[in-house]
JSON list of C-alpha atoms in Angstrom, two decimals:
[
{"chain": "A", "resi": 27, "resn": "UNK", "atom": "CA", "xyz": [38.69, 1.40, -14.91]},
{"chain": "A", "resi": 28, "resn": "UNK", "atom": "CA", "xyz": [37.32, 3.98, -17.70]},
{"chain": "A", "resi": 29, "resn": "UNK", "atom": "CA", "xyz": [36.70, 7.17, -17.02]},
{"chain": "A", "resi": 30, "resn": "UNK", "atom": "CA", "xyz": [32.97, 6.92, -16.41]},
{"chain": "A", "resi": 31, "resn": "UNK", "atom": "CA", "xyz": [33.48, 4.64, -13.60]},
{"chain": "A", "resi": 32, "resn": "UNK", "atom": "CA", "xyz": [35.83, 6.88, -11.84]},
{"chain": "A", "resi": 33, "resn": "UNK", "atom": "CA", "xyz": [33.41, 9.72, -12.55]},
{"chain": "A", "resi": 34, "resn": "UNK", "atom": "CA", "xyz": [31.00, 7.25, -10.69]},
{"chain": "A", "resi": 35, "resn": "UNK", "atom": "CA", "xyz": [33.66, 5.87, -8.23]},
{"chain": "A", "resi": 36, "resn": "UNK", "atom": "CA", "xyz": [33.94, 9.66, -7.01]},
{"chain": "A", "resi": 37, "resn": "UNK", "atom": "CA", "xyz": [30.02, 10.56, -6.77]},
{"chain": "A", "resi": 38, "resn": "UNK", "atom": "CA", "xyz": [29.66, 7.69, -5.24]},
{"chain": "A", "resi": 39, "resn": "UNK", "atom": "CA", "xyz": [31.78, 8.13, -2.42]},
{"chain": "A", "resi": 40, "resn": "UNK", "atom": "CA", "xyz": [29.80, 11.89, -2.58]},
{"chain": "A", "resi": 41, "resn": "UNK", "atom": "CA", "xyz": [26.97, 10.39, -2.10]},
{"chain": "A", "resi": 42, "resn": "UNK", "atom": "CA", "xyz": [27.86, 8.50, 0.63]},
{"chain": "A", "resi": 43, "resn": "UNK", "atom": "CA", "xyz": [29.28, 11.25, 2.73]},
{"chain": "A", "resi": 44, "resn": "UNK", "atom": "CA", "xyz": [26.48, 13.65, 2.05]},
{"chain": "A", "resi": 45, "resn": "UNK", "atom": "CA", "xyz": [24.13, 10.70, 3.56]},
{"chain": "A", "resi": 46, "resn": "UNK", "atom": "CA", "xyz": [26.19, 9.82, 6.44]},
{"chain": "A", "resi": 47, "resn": "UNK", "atom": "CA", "xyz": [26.29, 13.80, 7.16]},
{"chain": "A", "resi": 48, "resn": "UNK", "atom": "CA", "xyz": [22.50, 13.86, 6.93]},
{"chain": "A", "resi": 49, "resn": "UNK", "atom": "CA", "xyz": [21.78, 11.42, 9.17]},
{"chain": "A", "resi": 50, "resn": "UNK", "atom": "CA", "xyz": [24.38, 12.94, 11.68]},
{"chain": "A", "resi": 51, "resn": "UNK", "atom": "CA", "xyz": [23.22, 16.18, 11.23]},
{"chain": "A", "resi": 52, "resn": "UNK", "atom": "CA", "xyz": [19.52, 14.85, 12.10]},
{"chain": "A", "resi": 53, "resn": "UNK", "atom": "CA", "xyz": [20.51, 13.41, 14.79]},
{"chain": "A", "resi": 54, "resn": "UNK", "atom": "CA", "xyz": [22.10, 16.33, 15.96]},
{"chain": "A", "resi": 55, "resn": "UNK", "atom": "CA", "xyz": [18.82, 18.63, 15.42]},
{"chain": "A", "resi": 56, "resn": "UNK", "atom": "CA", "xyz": [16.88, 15.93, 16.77]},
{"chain": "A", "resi": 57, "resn": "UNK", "atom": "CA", "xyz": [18.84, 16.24, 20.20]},
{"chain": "A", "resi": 58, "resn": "UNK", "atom": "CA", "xyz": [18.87, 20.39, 20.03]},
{"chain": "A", "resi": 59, "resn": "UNK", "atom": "CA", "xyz": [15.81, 22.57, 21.66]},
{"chain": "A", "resi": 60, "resn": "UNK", "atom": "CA", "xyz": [12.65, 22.40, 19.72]},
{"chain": "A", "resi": 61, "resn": "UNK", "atom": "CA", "xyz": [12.87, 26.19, 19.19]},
{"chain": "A", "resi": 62, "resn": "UNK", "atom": "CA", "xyz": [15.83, 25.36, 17.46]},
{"chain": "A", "resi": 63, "resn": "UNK", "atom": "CA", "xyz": [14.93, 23.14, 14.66]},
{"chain": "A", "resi": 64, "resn": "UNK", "atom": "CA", "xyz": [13.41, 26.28, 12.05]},
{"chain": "A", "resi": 65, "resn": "UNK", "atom": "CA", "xyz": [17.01, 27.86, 12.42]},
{"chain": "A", "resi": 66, "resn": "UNK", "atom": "CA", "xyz": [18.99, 24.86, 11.93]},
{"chain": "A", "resi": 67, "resn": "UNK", "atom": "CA", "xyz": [17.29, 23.90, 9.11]},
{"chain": "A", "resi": 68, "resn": "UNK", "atom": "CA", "xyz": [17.65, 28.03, 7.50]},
{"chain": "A", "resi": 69, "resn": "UNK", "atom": "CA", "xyz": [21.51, 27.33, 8.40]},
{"chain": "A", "resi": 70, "resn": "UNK", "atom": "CA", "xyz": [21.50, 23.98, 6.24]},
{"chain": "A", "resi": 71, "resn": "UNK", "atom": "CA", "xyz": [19.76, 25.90, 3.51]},
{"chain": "A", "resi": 72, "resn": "UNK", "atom": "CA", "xyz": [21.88, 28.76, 4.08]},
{"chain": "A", "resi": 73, "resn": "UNK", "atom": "CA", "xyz": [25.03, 26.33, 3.15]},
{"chain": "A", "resi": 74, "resn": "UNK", "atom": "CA", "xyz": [23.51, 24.29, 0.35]},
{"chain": "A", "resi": 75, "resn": "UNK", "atom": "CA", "xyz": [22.58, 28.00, -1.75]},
{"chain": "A", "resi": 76, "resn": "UNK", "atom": "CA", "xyz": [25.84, 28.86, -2.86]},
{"chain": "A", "resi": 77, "resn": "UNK", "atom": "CA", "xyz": [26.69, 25.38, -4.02]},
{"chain": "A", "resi": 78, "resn": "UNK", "atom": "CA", "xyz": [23.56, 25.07, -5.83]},
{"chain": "A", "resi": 79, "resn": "UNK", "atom": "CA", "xyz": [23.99, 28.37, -7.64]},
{"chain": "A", "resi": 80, "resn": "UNK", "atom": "CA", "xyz": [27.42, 27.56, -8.70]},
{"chain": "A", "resi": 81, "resn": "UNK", "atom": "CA", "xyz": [25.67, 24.49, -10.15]},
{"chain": "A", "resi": 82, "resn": "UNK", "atom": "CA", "xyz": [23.54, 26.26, -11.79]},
{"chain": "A", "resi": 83, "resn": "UNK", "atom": "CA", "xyz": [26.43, 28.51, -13.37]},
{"chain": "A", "resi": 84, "resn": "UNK", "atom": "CA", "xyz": [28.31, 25.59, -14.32]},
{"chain": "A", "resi": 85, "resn": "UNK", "atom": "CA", "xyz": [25.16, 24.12, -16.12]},
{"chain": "A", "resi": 86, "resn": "UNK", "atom": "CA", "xyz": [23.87, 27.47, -17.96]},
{"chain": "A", "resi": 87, "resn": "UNK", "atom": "CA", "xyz": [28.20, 28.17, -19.14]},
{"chain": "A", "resi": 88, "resn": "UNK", "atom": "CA", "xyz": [28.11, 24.72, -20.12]},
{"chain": "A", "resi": 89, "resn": "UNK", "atom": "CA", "xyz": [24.78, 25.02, -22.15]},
{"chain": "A", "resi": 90, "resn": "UNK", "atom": "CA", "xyz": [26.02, 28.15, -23.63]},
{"chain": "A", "resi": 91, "resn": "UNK", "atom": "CA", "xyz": [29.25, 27.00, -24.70]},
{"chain": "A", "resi": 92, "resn": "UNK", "atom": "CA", "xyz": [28.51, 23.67, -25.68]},
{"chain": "A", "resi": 93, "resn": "UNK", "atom": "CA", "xyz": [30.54, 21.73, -23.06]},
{"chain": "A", "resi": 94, "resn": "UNK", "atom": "CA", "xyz": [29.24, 18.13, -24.32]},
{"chain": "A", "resi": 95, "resn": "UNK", "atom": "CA", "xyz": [30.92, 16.88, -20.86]},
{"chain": "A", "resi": 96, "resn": "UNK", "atom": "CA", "xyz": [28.84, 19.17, -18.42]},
{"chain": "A", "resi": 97, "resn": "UNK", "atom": "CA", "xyz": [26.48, 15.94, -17.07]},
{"chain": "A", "resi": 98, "resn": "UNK", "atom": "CA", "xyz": [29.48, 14.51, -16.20]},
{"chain": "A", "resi": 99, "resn": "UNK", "atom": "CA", "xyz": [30.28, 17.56, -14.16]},
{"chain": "A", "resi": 100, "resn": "UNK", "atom": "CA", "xyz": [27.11, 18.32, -12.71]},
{"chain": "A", "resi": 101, "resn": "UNK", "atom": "CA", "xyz": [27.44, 14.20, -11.26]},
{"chain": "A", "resi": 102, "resn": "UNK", "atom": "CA", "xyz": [29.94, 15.12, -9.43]},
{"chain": "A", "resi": 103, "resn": "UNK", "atom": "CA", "xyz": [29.02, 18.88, -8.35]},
{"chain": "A", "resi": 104, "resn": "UNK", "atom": "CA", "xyz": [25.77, 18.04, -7.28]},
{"chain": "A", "resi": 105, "resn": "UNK", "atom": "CA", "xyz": [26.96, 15.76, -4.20]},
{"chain": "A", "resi": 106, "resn": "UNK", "atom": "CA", "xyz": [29.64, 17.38, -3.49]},
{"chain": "A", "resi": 107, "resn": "UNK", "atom": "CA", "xyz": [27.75, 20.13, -2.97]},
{"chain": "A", "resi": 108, "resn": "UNK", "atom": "CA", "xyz": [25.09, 18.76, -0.49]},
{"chain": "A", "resi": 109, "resn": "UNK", "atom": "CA", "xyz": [28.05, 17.13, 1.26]},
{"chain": "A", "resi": 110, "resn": "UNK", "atom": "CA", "xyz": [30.11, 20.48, 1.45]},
{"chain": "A", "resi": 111, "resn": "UNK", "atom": "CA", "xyz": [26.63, 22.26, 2.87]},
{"chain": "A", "resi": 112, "resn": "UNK", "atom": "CA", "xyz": [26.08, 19.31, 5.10]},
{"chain": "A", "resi": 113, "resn": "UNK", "atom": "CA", "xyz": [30.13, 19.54, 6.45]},
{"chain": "A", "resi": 114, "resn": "UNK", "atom": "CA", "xyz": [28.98, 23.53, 7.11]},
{"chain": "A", "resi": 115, "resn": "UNK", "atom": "CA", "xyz": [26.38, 22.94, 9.14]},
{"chain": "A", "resi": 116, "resn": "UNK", "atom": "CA", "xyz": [27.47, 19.84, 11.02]},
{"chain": "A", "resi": 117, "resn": "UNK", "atom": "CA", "xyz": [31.21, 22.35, 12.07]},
{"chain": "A", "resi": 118, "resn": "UNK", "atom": "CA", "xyz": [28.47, 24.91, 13.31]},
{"chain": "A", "resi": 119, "resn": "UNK", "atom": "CA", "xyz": [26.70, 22.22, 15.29]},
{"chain": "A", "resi": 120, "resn": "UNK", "atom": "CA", "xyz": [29.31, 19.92, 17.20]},
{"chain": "A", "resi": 121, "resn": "UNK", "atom": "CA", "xyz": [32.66, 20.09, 18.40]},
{"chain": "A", "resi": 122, "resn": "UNK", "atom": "CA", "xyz": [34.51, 17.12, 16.96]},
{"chain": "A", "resi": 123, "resn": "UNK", "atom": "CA", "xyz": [38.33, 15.81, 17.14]},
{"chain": "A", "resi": 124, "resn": "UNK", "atom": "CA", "xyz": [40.65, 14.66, 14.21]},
{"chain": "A", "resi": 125, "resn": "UNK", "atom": "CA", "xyz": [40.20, 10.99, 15.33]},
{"chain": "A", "resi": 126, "resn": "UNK", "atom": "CA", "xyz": [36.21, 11.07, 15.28]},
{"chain": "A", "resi": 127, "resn": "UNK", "atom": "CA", "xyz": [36.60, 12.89, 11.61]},
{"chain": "A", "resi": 128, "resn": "UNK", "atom": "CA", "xyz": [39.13, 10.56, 10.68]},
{"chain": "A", "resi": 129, "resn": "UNK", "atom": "CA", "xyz": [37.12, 7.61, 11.86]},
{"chain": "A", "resi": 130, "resn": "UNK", "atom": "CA", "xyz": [34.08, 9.00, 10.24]},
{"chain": "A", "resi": 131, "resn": "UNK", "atom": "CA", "xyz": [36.08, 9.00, 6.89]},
{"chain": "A", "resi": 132, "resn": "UNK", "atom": "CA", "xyz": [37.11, 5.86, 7.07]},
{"chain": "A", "resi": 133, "resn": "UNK", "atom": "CA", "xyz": [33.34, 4.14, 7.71]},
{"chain": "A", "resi": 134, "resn": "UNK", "atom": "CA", "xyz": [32.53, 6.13, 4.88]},
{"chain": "A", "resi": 135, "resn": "UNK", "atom": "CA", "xyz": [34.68, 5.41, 2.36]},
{"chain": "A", "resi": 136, "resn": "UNK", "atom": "CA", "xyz": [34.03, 1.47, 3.53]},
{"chain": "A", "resi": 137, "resn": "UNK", "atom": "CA", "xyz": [30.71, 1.81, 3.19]},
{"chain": "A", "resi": 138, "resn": "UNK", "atom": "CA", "xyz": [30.98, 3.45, -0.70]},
{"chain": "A", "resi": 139, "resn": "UNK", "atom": "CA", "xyz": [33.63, 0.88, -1.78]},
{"chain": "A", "resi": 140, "resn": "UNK", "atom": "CA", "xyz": [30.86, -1.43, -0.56]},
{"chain": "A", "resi": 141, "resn": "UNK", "atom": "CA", "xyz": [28.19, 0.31, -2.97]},
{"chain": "A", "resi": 142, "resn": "UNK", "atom": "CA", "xyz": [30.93, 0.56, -5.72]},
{"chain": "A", "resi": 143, "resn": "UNK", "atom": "CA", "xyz": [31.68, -3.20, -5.70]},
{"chain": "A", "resi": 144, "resn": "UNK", "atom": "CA", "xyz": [27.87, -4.11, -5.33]},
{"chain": "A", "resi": 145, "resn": "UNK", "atom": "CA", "xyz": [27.71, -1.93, -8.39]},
{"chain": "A", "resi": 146, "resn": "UNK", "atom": "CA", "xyz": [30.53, -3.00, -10.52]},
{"chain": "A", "resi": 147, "resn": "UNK", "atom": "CA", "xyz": [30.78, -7.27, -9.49]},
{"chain": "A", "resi": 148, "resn": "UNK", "atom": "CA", "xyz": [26.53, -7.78, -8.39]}
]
């Protein structure tokens, strides 16, 4: 496997937890108090900031240094970032046990070696 594909490989798997996070964290608003939705959603942006700005540092250092590898940086800080915001909010949202994380995980990382072998083999 080269190093691009691992790069991949990892955003990938990103990728796949920031969706499944979405779509629990959705689900989640969906089911709160309509009054609640507006400050759900300013807690979810609250989260995502500070991973975009450090994005945004890593992108103007890298532009000002002349890091020739920063695209491959910013693939993998960009979706790790929406997932880290979406983990945030979810833990302020739900009470959940090791075994439904650890479950959770697992469906996860099945579902991006799924998208990483469509990718690579179809």
């Amino acid at each position: 496997m080269t190093p691009i594909a691992i790069i991949e490989a990892i955003a990938t798997v990103l990728w796949v937890y920031a969706g499944v996070g979405l779509v629990e964290w959705i689900r989640h608003v969906a089911r709160s108090e309509r009054r609640q939705h507006i400050p759900h959603m300013a807690e979810l942006l609250g989260n995502l900031v500070p991973a975009m700005i450090a994005l945004v540092v890593v992108v103007m250092a890298g532009a000002l240094i002349g890091l020739p590898s920063v695209v491959v940086i910013i693939a993998v800080l960009f979706p790790a970032g929406v997932a880290f915001g979406l983990h945030q909010s979810l833990n302020d949202l739900r009470e959940t046990s090791w075994r439904y994380e650890g479950i959770k995980l697992a469906v996860i990382l099945l579902i991006a070696a799924f998208v990483i072998w469509r990718r690579q083999f179809g």
